[in-house]
PDB file of C-alpha atoms in Angstrom:
ATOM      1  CA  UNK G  15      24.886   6.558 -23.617  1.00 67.00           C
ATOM      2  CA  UNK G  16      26.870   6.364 -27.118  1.00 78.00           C
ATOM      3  CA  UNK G  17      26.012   8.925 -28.806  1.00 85.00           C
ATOM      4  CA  UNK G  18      25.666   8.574 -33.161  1.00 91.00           C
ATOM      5  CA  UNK G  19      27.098  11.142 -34.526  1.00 93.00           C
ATOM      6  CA  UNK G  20      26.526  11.968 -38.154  1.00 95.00           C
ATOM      7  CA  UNK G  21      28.334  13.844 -40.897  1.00 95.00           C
ATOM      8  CA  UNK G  22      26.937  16.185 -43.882  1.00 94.00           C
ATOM      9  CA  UNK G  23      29.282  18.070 -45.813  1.00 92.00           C
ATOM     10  CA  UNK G  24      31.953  19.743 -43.026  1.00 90.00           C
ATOM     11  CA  UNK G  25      28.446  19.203 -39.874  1.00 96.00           C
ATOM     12  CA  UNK G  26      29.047  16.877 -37.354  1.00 95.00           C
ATOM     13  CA  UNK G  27      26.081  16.789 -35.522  1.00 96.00           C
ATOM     14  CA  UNK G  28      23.114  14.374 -33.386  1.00 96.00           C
ATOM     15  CA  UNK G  29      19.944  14.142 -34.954  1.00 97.00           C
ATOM     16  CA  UNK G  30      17.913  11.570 -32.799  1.00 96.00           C
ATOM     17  CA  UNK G  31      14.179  10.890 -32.428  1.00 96.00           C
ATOM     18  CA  UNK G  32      11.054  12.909 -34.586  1.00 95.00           C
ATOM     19  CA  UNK G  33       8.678  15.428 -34.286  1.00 95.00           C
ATOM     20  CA  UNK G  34       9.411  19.192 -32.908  1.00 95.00           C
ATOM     21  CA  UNK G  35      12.953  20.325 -33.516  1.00 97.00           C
ATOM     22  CA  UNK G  36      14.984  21.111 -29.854  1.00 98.00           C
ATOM     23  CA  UNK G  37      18.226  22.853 -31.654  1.00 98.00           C
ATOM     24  CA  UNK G  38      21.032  22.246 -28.631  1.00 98.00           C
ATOM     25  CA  UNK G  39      24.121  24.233 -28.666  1.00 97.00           C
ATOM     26  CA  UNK G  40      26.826  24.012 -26.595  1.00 95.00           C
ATOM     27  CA  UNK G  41      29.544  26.163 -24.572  1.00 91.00           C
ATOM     28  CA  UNK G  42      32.682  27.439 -25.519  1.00 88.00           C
ATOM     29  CA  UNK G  43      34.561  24.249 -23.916  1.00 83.00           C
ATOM     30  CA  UNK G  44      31.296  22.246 -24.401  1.00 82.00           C
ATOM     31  CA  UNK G  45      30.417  18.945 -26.127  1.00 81.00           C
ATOM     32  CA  UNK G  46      27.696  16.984 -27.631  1.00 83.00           C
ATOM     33  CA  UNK G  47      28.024  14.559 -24.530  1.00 85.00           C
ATOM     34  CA  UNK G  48      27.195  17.892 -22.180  1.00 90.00           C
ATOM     35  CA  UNK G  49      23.361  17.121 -23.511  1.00 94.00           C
ATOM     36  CA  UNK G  50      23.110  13.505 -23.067  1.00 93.00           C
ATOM     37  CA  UNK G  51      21.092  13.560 -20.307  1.00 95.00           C
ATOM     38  CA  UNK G  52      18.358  15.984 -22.514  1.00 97.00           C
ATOM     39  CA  UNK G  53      18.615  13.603 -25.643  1.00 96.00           C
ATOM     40  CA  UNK G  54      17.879  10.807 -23.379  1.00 96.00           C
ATOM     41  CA  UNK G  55      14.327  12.305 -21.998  1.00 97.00           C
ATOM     42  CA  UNK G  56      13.293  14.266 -24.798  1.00 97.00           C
ATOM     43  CA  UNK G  57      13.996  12.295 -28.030  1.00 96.00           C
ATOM     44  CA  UNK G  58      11.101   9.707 -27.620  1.00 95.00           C
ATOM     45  CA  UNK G  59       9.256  12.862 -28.098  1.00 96.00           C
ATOM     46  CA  UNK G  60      10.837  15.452 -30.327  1.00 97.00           C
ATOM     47  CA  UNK G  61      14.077  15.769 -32.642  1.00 97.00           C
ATOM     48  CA  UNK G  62      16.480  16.627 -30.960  1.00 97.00           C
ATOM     49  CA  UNK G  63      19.619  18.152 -33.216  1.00 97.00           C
ATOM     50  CA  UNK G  64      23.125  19.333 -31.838  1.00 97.00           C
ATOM     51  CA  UNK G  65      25.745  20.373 -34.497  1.00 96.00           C
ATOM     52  CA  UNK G  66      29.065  19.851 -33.236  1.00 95.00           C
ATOM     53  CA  UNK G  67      30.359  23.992 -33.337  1.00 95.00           C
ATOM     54  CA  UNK G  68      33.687  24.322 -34.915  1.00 95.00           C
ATOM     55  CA  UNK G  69      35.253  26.063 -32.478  1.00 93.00           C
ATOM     56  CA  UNK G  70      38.564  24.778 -32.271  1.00 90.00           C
ATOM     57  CA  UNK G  71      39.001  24.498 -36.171  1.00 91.00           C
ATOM     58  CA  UNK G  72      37.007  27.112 -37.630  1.00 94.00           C
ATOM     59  CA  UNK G  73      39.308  30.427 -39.400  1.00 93.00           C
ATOM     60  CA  UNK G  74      40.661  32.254 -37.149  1.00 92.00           C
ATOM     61  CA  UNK G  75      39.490  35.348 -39.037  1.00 92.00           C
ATOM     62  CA  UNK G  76      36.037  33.789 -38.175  1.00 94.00           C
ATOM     63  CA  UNK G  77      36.465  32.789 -34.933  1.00 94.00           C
ATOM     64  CA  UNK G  78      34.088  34.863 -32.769  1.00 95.00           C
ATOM     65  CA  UNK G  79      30.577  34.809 -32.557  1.00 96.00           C
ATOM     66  CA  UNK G  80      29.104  36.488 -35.785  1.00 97.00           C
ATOM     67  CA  UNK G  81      30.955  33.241 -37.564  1.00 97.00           C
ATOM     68  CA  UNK G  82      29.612  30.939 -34.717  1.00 97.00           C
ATOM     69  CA  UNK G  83      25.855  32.628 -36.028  1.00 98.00           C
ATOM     70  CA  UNK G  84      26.730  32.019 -39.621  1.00 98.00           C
ATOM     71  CA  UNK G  85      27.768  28.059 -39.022  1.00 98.00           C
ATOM     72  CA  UNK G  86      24.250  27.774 -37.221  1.00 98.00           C
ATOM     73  CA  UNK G  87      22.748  29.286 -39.730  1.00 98.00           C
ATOM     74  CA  UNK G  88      24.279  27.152 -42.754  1.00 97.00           C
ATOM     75  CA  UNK G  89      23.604  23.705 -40.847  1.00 98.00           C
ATOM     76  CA  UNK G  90      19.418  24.576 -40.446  1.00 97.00           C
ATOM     77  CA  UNK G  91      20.124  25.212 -44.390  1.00 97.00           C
ATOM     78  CA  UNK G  92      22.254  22.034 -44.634  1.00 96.00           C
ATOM     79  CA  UNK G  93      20.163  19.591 -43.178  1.00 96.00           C
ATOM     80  CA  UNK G  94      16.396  21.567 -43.926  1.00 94.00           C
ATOM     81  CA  UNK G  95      15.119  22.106 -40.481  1.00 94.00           C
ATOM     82  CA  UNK G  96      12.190  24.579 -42.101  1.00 89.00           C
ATOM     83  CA  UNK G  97      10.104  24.520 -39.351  1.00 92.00           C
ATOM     84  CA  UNK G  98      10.847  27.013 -36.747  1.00 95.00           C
ATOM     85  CA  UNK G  99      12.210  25.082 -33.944  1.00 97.00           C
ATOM     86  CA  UNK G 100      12.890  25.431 -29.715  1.00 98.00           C
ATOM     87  CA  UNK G 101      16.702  26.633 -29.396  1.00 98.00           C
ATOM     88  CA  UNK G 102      18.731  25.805 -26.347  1.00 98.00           C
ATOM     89  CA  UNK G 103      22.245  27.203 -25.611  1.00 98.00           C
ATOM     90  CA  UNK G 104      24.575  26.717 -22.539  1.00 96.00           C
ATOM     91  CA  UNK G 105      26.792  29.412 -22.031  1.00 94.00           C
ATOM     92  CA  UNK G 106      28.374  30.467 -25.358  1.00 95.00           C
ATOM     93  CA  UNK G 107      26.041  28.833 -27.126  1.00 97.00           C
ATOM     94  CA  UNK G 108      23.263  30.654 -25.126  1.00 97.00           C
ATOM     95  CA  UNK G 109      24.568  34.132 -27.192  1.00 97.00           C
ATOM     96  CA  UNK G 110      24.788  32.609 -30.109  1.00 98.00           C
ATOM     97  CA  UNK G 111      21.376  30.807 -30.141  1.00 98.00           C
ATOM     98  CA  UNK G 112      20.543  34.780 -28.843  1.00 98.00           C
ATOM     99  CA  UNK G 113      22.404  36.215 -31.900  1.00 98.00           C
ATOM    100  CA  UNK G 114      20.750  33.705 -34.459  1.00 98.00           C
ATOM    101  CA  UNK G 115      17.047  34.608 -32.701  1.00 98.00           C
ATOM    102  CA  UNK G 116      17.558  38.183 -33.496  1.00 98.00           C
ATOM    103  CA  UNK G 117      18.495  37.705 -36.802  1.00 98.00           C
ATOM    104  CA  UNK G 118      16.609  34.640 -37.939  1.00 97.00           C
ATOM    105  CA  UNK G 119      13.350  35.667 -35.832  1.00 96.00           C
ATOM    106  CA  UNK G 120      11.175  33.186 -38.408  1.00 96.00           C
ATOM    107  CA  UNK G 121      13.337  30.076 -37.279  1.00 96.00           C
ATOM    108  CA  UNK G 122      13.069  30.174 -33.832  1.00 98.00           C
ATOM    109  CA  UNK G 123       9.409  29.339 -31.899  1.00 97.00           C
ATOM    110  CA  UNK G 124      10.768  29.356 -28.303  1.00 97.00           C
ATOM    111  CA  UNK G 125      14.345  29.618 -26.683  1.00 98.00           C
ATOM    112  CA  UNK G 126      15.744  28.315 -23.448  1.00 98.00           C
ATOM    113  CA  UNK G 127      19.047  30.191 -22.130  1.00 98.00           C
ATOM    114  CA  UNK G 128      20.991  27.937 -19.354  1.00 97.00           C
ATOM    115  CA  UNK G 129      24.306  30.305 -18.196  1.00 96.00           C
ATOM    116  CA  UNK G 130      24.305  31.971 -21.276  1.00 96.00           C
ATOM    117  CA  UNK G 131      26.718  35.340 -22.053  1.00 94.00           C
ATOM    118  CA  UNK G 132      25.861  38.073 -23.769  1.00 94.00           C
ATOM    119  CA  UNK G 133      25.734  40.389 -20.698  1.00 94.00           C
ATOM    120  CA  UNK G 134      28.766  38.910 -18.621  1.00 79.00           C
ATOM    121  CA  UNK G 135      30.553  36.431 -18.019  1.00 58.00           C
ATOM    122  CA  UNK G 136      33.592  36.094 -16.215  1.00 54.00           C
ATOM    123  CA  UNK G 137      35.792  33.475 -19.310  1.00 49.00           C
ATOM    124  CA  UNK G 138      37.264  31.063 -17.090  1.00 42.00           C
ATOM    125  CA  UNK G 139      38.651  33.413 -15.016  1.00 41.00           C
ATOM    126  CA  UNK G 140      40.438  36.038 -17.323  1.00 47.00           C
ATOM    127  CA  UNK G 141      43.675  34.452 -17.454  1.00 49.00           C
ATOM    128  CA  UNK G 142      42.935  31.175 -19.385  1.00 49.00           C
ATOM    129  CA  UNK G 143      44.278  29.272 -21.033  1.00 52.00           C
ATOM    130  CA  UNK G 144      47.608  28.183 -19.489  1.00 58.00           C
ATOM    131  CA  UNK G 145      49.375  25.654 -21.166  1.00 63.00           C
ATOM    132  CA  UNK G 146      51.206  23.103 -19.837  1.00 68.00           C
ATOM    133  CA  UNK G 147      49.989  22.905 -15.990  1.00 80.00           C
ATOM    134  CA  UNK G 148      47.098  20.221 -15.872  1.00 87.00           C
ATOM    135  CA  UNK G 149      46.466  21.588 -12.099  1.00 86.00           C
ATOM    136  CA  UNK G 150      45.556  24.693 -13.028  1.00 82.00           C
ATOM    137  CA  UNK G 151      43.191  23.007 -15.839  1.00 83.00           C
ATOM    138  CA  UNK G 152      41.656  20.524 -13.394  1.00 86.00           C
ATOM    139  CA  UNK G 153      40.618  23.619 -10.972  1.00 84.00           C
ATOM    140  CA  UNK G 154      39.222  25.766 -14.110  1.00 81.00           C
ATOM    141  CA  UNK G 155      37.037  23.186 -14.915  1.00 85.00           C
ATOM    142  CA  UNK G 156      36.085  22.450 -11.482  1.00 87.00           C
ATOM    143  CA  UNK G 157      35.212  25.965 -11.371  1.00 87.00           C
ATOM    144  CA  UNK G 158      32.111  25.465 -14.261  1.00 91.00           C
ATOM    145  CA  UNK G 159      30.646  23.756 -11.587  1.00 93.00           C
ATOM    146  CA  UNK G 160      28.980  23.793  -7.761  1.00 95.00           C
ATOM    147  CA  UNK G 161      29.961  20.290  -7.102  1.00 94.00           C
ATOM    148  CA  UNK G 162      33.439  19.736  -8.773  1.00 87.00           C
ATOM    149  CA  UNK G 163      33.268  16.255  -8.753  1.00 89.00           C
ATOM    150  CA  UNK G 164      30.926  16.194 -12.131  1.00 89.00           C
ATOM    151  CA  UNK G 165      34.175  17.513 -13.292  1.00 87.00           C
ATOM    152  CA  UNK G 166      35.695  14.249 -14.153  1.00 89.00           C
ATOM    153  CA  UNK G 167      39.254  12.970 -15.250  1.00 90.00           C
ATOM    154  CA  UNK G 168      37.629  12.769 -18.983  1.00 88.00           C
ATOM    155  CA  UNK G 169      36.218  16.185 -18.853  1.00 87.00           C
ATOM    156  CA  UNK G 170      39.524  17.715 -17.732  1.00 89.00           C
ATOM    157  CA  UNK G 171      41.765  15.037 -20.213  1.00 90.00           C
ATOM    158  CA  UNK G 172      39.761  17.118 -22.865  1.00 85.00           C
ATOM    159  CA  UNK G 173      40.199  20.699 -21.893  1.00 85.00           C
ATOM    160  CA  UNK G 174      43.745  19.919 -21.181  1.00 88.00           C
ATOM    161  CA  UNK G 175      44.003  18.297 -24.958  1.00 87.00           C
ATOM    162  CA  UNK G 176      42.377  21.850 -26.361  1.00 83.00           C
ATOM    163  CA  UNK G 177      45.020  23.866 -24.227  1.00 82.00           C
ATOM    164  CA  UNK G 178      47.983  22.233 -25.351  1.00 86.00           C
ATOM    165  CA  UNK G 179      47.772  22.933 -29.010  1.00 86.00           C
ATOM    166  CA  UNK G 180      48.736  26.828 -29.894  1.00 86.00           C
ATOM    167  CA  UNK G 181      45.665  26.685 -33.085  1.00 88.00           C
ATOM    168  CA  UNK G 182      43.096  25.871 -30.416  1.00 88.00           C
ATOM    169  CA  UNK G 183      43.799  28.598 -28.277  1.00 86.00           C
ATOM    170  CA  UNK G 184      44.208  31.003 -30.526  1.00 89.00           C
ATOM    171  CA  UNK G 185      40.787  29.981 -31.620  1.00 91.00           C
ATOM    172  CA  UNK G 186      39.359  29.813 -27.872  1.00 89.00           C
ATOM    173  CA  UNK G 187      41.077  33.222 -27.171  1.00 88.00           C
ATOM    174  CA  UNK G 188      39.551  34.818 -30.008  1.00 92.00           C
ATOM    175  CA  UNK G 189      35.769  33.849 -29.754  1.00 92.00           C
ATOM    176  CA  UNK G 190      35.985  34.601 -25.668  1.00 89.00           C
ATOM    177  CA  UNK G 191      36.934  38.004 -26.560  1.00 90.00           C
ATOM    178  CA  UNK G 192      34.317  38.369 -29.218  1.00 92.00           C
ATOM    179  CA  UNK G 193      32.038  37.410 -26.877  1.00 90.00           C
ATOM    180  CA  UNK G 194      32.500  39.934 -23.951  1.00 89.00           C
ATOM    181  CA  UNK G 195      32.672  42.520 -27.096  1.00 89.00           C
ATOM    182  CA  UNK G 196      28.832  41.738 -28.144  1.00 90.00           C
ATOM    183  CA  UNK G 197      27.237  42.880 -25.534  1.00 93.00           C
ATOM    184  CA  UNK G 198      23.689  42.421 -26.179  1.00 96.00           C
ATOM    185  CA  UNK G 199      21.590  44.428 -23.696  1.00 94.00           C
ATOM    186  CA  UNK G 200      20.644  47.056 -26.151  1.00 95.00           C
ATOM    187  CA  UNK G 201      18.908  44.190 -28.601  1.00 96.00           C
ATOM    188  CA  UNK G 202      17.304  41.762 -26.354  1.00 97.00           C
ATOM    189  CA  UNK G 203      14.035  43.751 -26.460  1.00 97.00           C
ATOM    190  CA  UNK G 204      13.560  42.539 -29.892  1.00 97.00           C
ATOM    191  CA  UNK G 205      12.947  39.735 -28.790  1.00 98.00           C
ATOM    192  CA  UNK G 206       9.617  38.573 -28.184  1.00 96.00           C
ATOM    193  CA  UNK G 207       9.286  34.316 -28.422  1.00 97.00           C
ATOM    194  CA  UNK G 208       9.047  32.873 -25.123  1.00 98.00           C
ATOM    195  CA  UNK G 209      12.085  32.253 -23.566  1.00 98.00           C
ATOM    196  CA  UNK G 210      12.854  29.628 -20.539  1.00 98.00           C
ATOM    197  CA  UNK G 211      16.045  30.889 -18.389  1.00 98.00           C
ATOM    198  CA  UNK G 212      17.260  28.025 -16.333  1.00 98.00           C
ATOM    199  CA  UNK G 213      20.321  29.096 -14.418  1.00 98.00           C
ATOM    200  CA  UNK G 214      22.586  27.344 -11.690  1.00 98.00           C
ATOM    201  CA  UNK G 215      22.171  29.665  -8.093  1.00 97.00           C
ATOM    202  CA  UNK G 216      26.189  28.821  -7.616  1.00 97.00           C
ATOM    203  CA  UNK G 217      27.085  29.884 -11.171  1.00 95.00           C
ATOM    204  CA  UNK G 218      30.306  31.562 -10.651  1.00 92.00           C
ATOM    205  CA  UNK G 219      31.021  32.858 -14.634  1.00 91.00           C
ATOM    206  CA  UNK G 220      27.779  33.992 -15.224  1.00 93.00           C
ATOM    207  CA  UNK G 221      26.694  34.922 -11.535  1.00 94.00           C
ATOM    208  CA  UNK G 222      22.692  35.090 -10.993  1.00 96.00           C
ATOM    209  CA  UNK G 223      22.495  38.429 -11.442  1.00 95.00           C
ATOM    210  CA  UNK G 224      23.658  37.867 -15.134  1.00 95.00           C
ATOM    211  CA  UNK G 225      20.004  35.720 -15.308  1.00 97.00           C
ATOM    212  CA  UNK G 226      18.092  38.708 -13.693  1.00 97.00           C
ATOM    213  CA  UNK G 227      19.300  40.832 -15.986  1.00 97.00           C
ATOM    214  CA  UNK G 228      18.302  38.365 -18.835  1.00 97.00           C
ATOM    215  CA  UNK G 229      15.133  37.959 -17.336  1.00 98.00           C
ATOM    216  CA  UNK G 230      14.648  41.998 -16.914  1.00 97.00           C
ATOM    217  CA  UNK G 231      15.719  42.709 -20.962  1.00 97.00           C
ATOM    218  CA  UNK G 232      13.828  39.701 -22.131  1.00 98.00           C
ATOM    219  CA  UNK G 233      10.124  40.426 -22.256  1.00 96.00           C
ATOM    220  CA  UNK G 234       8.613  36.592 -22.657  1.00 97.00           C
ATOM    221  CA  UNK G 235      10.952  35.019 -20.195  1.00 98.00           C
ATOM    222  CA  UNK G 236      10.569  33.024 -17.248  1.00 98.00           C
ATOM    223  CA  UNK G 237      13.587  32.516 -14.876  1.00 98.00           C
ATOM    224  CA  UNK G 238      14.055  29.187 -12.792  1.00 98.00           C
ATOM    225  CA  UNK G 239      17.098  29.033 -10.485  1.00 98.00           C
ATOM    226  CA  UNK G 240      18.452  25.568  -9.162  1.00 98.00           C
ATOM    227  CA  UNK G 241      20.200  25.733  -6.483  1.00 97.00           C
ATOM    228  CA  UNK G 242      23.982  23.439  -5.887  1.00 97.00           C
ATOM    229  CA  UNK G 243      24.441  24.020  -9.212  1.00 97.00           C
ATOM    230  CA  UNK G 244      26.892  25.674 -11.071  1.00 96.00           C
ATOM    231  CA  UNK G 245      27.496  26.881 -15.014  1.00 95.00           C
ATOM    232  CA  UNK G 246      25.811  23.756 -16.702  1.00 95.00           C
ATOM    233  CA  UNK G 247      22.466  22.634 -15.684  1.00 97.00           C
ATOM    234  CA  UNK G 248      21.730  19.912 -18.063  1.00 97.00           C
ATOM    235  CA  UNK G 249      25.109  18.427 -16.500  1.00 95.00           C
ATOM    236  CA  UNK G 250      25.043  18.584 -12.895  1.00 95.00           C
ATOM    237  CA  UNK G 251      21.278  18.988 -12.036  1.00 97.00           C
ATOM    238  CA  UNK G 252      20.059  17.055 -15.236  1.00 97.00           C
ATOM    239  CA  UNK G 253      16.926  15.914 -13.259  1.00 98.00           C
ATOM    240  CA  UNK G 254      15.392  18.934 -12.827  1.00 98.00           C
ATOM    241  CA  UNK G 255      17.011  20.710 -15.898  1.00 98.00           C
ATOM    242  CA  UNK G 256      14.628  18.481 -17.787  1.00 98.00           C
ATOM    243  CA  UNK G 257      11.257  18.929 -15.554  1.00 98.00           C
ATOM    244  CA  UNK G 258      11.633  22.568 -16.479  1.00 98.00           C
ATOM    245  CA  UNK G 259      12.413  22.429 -19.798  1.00 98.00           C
ATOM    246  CA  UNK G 260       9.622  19.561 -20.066  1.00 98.00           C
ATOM    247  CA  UNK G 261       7.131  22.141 -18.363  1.00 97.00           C
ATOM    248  CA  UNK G 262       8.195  25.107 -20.015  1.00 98.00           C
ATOM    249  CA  UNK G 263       7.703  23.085 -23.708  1.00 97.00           C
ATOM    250  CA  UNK G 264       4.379  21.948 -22.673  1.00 96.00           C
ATOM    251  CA  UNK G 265       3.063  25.357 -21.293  1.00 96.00           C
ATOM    252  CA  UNK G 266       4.061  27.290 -24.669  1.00 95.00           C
ATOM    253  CA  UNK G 267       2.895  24.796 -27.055  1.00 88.00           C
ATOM    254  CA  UNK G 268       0.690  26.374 -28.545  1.00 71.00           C
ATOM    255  CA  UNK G 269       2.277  29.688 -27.962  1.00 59.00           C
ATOM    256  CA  UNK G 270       5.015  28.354 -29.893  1.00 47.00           C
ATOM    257  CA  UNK G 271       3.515  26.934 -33.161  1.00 43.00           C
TER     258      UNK G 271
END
């Protein structure tokens, strides 16, 4: 599907469909295009918004999660979402839609985590990014996930873009480290909407013990493995990403409002 993207200000972002607000954000080396397959199912029934994160362009003095929280936090301003809404994060954008949930507690009805840090998570590795060697790139990225076919020549063209320019790493570097420096085991108590973990059994960066752990600290959460499936759900298993999220939105509705 083409995806319309539309622009407010400095936001890039999706906004399809009408009724309760699904926030999406994605990973670290994510896209809008890593939730098509959720768009596609969901938006006949609810808005579904994705801002585009600024990671590779953001200041460097704000790269790192606390400025990730602050961008979310001025686009719900930006384009009015008052209602509070159902946040989803992959990965990265797992501990930031964490992050913004602990300090926006108001905004947020429900929350879905899909390999989401906070706890762990092994970046890409520990030694990337590597310029230069589009190998190495092509296994990283086959690494994200149990079948490393859904790694495709596009998805790899675009990480190896984002490696080859010095600004973007720095940038990449930066908000990796701030992430394995909030560690947020000691907060997620605080927590109390209910929360949907949905994690791949052959995740490899954040391993399913990471989502027992989640599941352990979060009080209201349910946790659904899948298994052949690696770091991004809604990409390789999008079938039965979206029968869970579909049940887990229908079982909490009125929890949620």
């Amino acid at each position: 599907m083409t995806l319309r993207i539309q622009e407010k200000n400095e936001f890039r972002y999706v906004d399809e469909g009408t009724g309760e607000v699904l926030l999406l954000l994605h990973g670290l080396f994510g896209a809008l295009s890593n939730w098509e397959e959720v768009i596609a199912e969901f938006s006949t029934r609810y808005r579904v918004v994705i801002p585009l994160l600024p990671i590779y362009d953001m200041p460097l003095l704000k790269a790192g999660v606390p400025g990730l929280v602050s961008f979310v936090e001025e686009f719900v301003a930006e384009i009015n979402l008052l209602e509070p809404c159902t946040v989803l994060g992959n990965s990265l954008g797992g501990h930031i839609a964490l992050v913004y949930t602990l300090q926006n507690p108001a905004r947020v009805a429900r929350l879905v985590l899909t390999g989401s840090s906070g706890l762990f998570e092994d970046g890409m590795g520990g030694s990337f990014p590597k310029r230069g060697n589009y190998a190495y790139v092509q296994e990283k990225v086959a690494y994200t996930f149990y079948d490393p076919t859904v790694a495709t020549q596009e998805l790899v063209d675009e990480v190896f873009s984002v490696t080859n320019s010095n600004a973007k790493c720095l940038r990449i570097i930066s908000i990796a480290r701030s992430a394995q420096r909030h560690n947020l085991s000691k907060e997620l108590s605080r927590i109390k909407v209910p929360t949907l973990l949905v994690w791949g059994l052959n995740d490899t960066i954040t391993p399913p013990v990471v989502a027992h752990e989640f599941h352990r600290l979060l009080p209201n959460s349910e946790l659904r493995f899948l298994d052949h499936c690696g770091h991004a759900p809604m990409m390789e298993r999008p079938a039965d990403f979206n029968r869970l999220l579909m049940g887990f939105l229908q079982t909490t509705a009125g929890l949620a409002s």
